[in-house]
Amino acid sequence: MTAPFWQTKRLDQMTREEWESLCDGCGLCCLIRFEDEDTGDVFPTKVHCKLFDGQLCACTDYPNRKEHVPDCIKLTPWNIQALGWMPKSCGYRRIHEGRGLAWWHPLVSGDPETVHTANVSVRGQTISEEELDQPEDAIDHDASDWIEERGLEQPSSGSR
């Protein structure tokens, strides 16, 4: 039996399809973030991009997102290391750091719902930036705890 591609390939060796499949669908990278100008620390909020569907945990126009949201950051094998704001649970970050994918990742579990049942995703926990009066109002919806590793506890076999 051969090991899965994410265990045998570096990020820059993956096909486009393999790369895209590393996205676990958590939605954490689609949150509005603020950077402290003095420290460089980045703080996520519970406010998501206008293109993000908070129930599906997906971009509503992924292929054309840069046209609608010019500051949307496209993850690549060459910029993942510089994106320290990526959540520690992110599949791209975990592979880059040599930690492998978490038990709840759809490629491991075989089920795209495990990212949600493991309480890793932001499904149903965010609001759209379009609901705010002013863009800076997003700061009132702090989600600093969402940058930490999530989904560490695997449920017992009977609770899945």
PDB file of N, CA, C and O in Angstrom, residues 5 8 14 18 35 61 72 83 96 103 115 119-120 122 132 146 149 157:
ATOM      1  N   PHE A   5      -0.318  11.070  -0.933  1.00  0.00           N
ATOM      2  CA  PHE A   5       0.551  12.094  -1.506  1.00  0.00           C
ATOM      3  C   PHE A   5       1.022  13.115  -0.484  1.00  0.00           C
ATOM      4  O   PHE A   5       2.153  13.597  -0.545  1.00  0.00           O
ATOM      5  N   THR A   8       4.165  12.012   1.150  1.00  0.00           N
ATOM      6  CA  THR A   8       5.342  11.713   0.330  1.00  0.00           C
ATOM      7  C   THR A   8       5.833  12.893  -0.506  1.00  0.00           C
ATOM      8  O   THR A   8       6.950  12.858  -1.005  1.00  0.00           O
ATOM      9  N   MET A  14       3.269  19.040  -5.426  1.00  0.00           N
ATOM     10  CA  MET A  14       1.883  18.596  -5.594  1.00  0.00           C
ATOM     11  C   MET A  14       1.255  19.144  -6.875  1.00  0.00           C
ATOM     12  O   MET A  14       1.581  20.235  -7.312  1.00  0.00           O
ATOM     13  N   GLU A  18      -4.099  18.069  -6.079  1.00  0.00           N
ATOM     14  CA  GLU A  18      -3.628  17.667  -4.752  1.00  0.00           C
ATOM     15  C   GLU A  18      -3.555  18.877  -3.824  1.00  0.00           C
ATOM     16  O   GLU A  18      -4.000  18.827  -2.676  1.00  0.00           O
ATOM     17  N   GLU A  35      -3.939  43.863  11.654  1.00  0.00           N
ATOM     18  CA  GLU A  35      -2.541  43.762  12.052  1.00  0.00           C
ATOM     19  C   GLU A  35      -2.175  44.928  12.960  1.00  0.00           C
ATOM     20  O   GLU A  35      -2.460  46.086  12.641  1.00  0.00           O
ATOM     21  N   ASP A  61     -17.328  32.481  -5.149  1.00  0.00           N
ATOM     22  CA  ASP A  61     -16.767  32.721  -6.484  1.00  0.00           C
ATOM     23  C   ASP A  61     -15.257  32.500  -6.454  1.00  0.00           C
ATOM     24  O   ASP A  61     -14.473  33.378  -6.809  1.00  0.00           O
ATOM     25  N   CYS A  72      -7.471  39.525  -1.463  1.00  0.00           N
ATOM     26  CA  CYS A  72      -7.558  38.109  -1.113  1.00  0.00           C
ATOM     27  C   CYS A  72      -6.184  37.493  -1.369  1.00  0.00           C
ATOM     28  O   CYS A  72      -5.589  37.695  -2.428  1.00  0.00           O
ATOM     29  N   LEU A  83       3.040  33.352   5.918  1.00  0.00           N
ATOM     30  CA  LEU A  83       1.692  33.658   6.398  1.00  0.00           C
ATOM     31  C   LEU A  83       1.493  33.121   7.814  1.00  0.00           C
ATOM     32  O   LEU A  83       0.731  32.189   8.046  1.00  0.00           O
ATOM     33  N   HIS A  96       3.297  21.909   5.685  1.00  0.00           N
ATOM     34  CA  HIS A  96       4.522  22.707   5.588  1.00  0.00           C
ATOM     35  C   HIS A  96       5.418  22.503   6.811  1.00  0.00           C
ATOM     36  O   HIS A  96       6.640  22.415   6.695  1.00  0.00           O
ATOM     37  N   TRP A 103      -6.715  14.235  12.162  1.00  0.00           N
ATOM     38  CA  TRP A 103      -7.674  13.122  12.020  1.00  0.00           C
ATOM     39  C   TRP A 103      -8.976  13.556  11.374  1.00  0.00           C
ATOM     40  O   TRP A 103      -9.634  12.768  10.696  1.00  0.00           O
ATOM     41  N   VAL A 115     -14.534  18.123   9.578  1.00  0.00           N
ATOM     42  CA  VAL A 115     -13.956  19.420   9.945  1.00  0.00           C
ATOM     43  C   VAL A 115     -14.969  20.248  10.732  1.00  0.00           C
ATOM     44  O   VAL A 115     -14.607  21.022  11.617  1.00  0.00           O
ATOM     45  N   ASN A 119     -15.484  20.713  15.320  1.00  0.00           N
ATOM     46  CA  ASN A 119     -15.521  22.113  15.751  1.00  0.00           C
ATOM     47  C   ASN A 119     -14.261  22.881  15.342  1.00  0.00           C
ATOM     48  O   ASN A 119     -13.759  23.713  16.082  1.00  0.00           O
ATOM     49  N   VAL A 120     -13.752  22.567  14.165  1.00  0.00           N
ATOM     50  CA  VAL A 120     -12.590  23.263  13.630  1.00  0.00           C
ATOM     51  C   VAL A 120     -13.042  24.401  12.717  1.00  0.00           C
ATOM     52  O   VAL A 120     -12.419  25.453  12.674  1.00  0.00           O
ATOM     53  N   VAL A 122     -15.557  27.382  10.914  1.00  0.00           N
ATOM     54  CA  VAL A 122     -16.289  28.554  11.390  1.00  0.00           C
ATOM     55  C   VAL A 122     -17.763  28.489  10.987  1.00  0.00           C
ATOM     56  O   VAL A 122     -18.485  29.465  11.137  1.00  0.00           O
ATOM     57  N   LEU A 132     -21.686  44.923   8.397  1.00  0.00           N
ATOM     58  CA  LEU A 132     -21.108  45.954   9.253  1.00  0.00           C
ATOM     59  C   LEU A 132     -21.422  47.350   8.725  1.00  0.00           C
ATOM     60  O   LEU A 132     -21.505  47.551   7.510  1.00  0.00           O
ATOM     61  N   TRP A 146      -9.082  31.603  17.633  1.00  0.00           N
ATOM     62  CA  TRP A 146      -9.218  30.757  16.453  1.00  0.00           C
ATOM     63  C   TRP A 146      -7.903  30.537  15.717  1.00  0.00           C
ATOM     64  O   TRP A 146      -7.864  29.760  14.769  1.00  0.00           O
ATOM     65  N   GLU A 149      -4.388  25.816  17.589  1.00  0.00           N
ATOM     66  CA  GLU A 149      -4.697  24.497  17.040  1.00  0.00           C
ATOM     67  C   GLU A 149      -6.091  24.091  17.489  1.00  0.00           C
ATOM     68  O   GLU A 149      -6.428  24.226  18.663  1.00  0.00           O
ATOM     69  N   SER A 157     -15.278   6.470  19.305  1.00  0.00           N
ATOM     70  CA  SER A 157     -15.819   5.883  18.075  1.00  0.00           C
ATOM     71  C   SER A 157     -17.334   5.899  18.025  1.00  0.00           C
ATOM     72  O   SER A 157     -17.919   5.923  16.964  1.00  0.00           O
TER      73      SER A 157
END
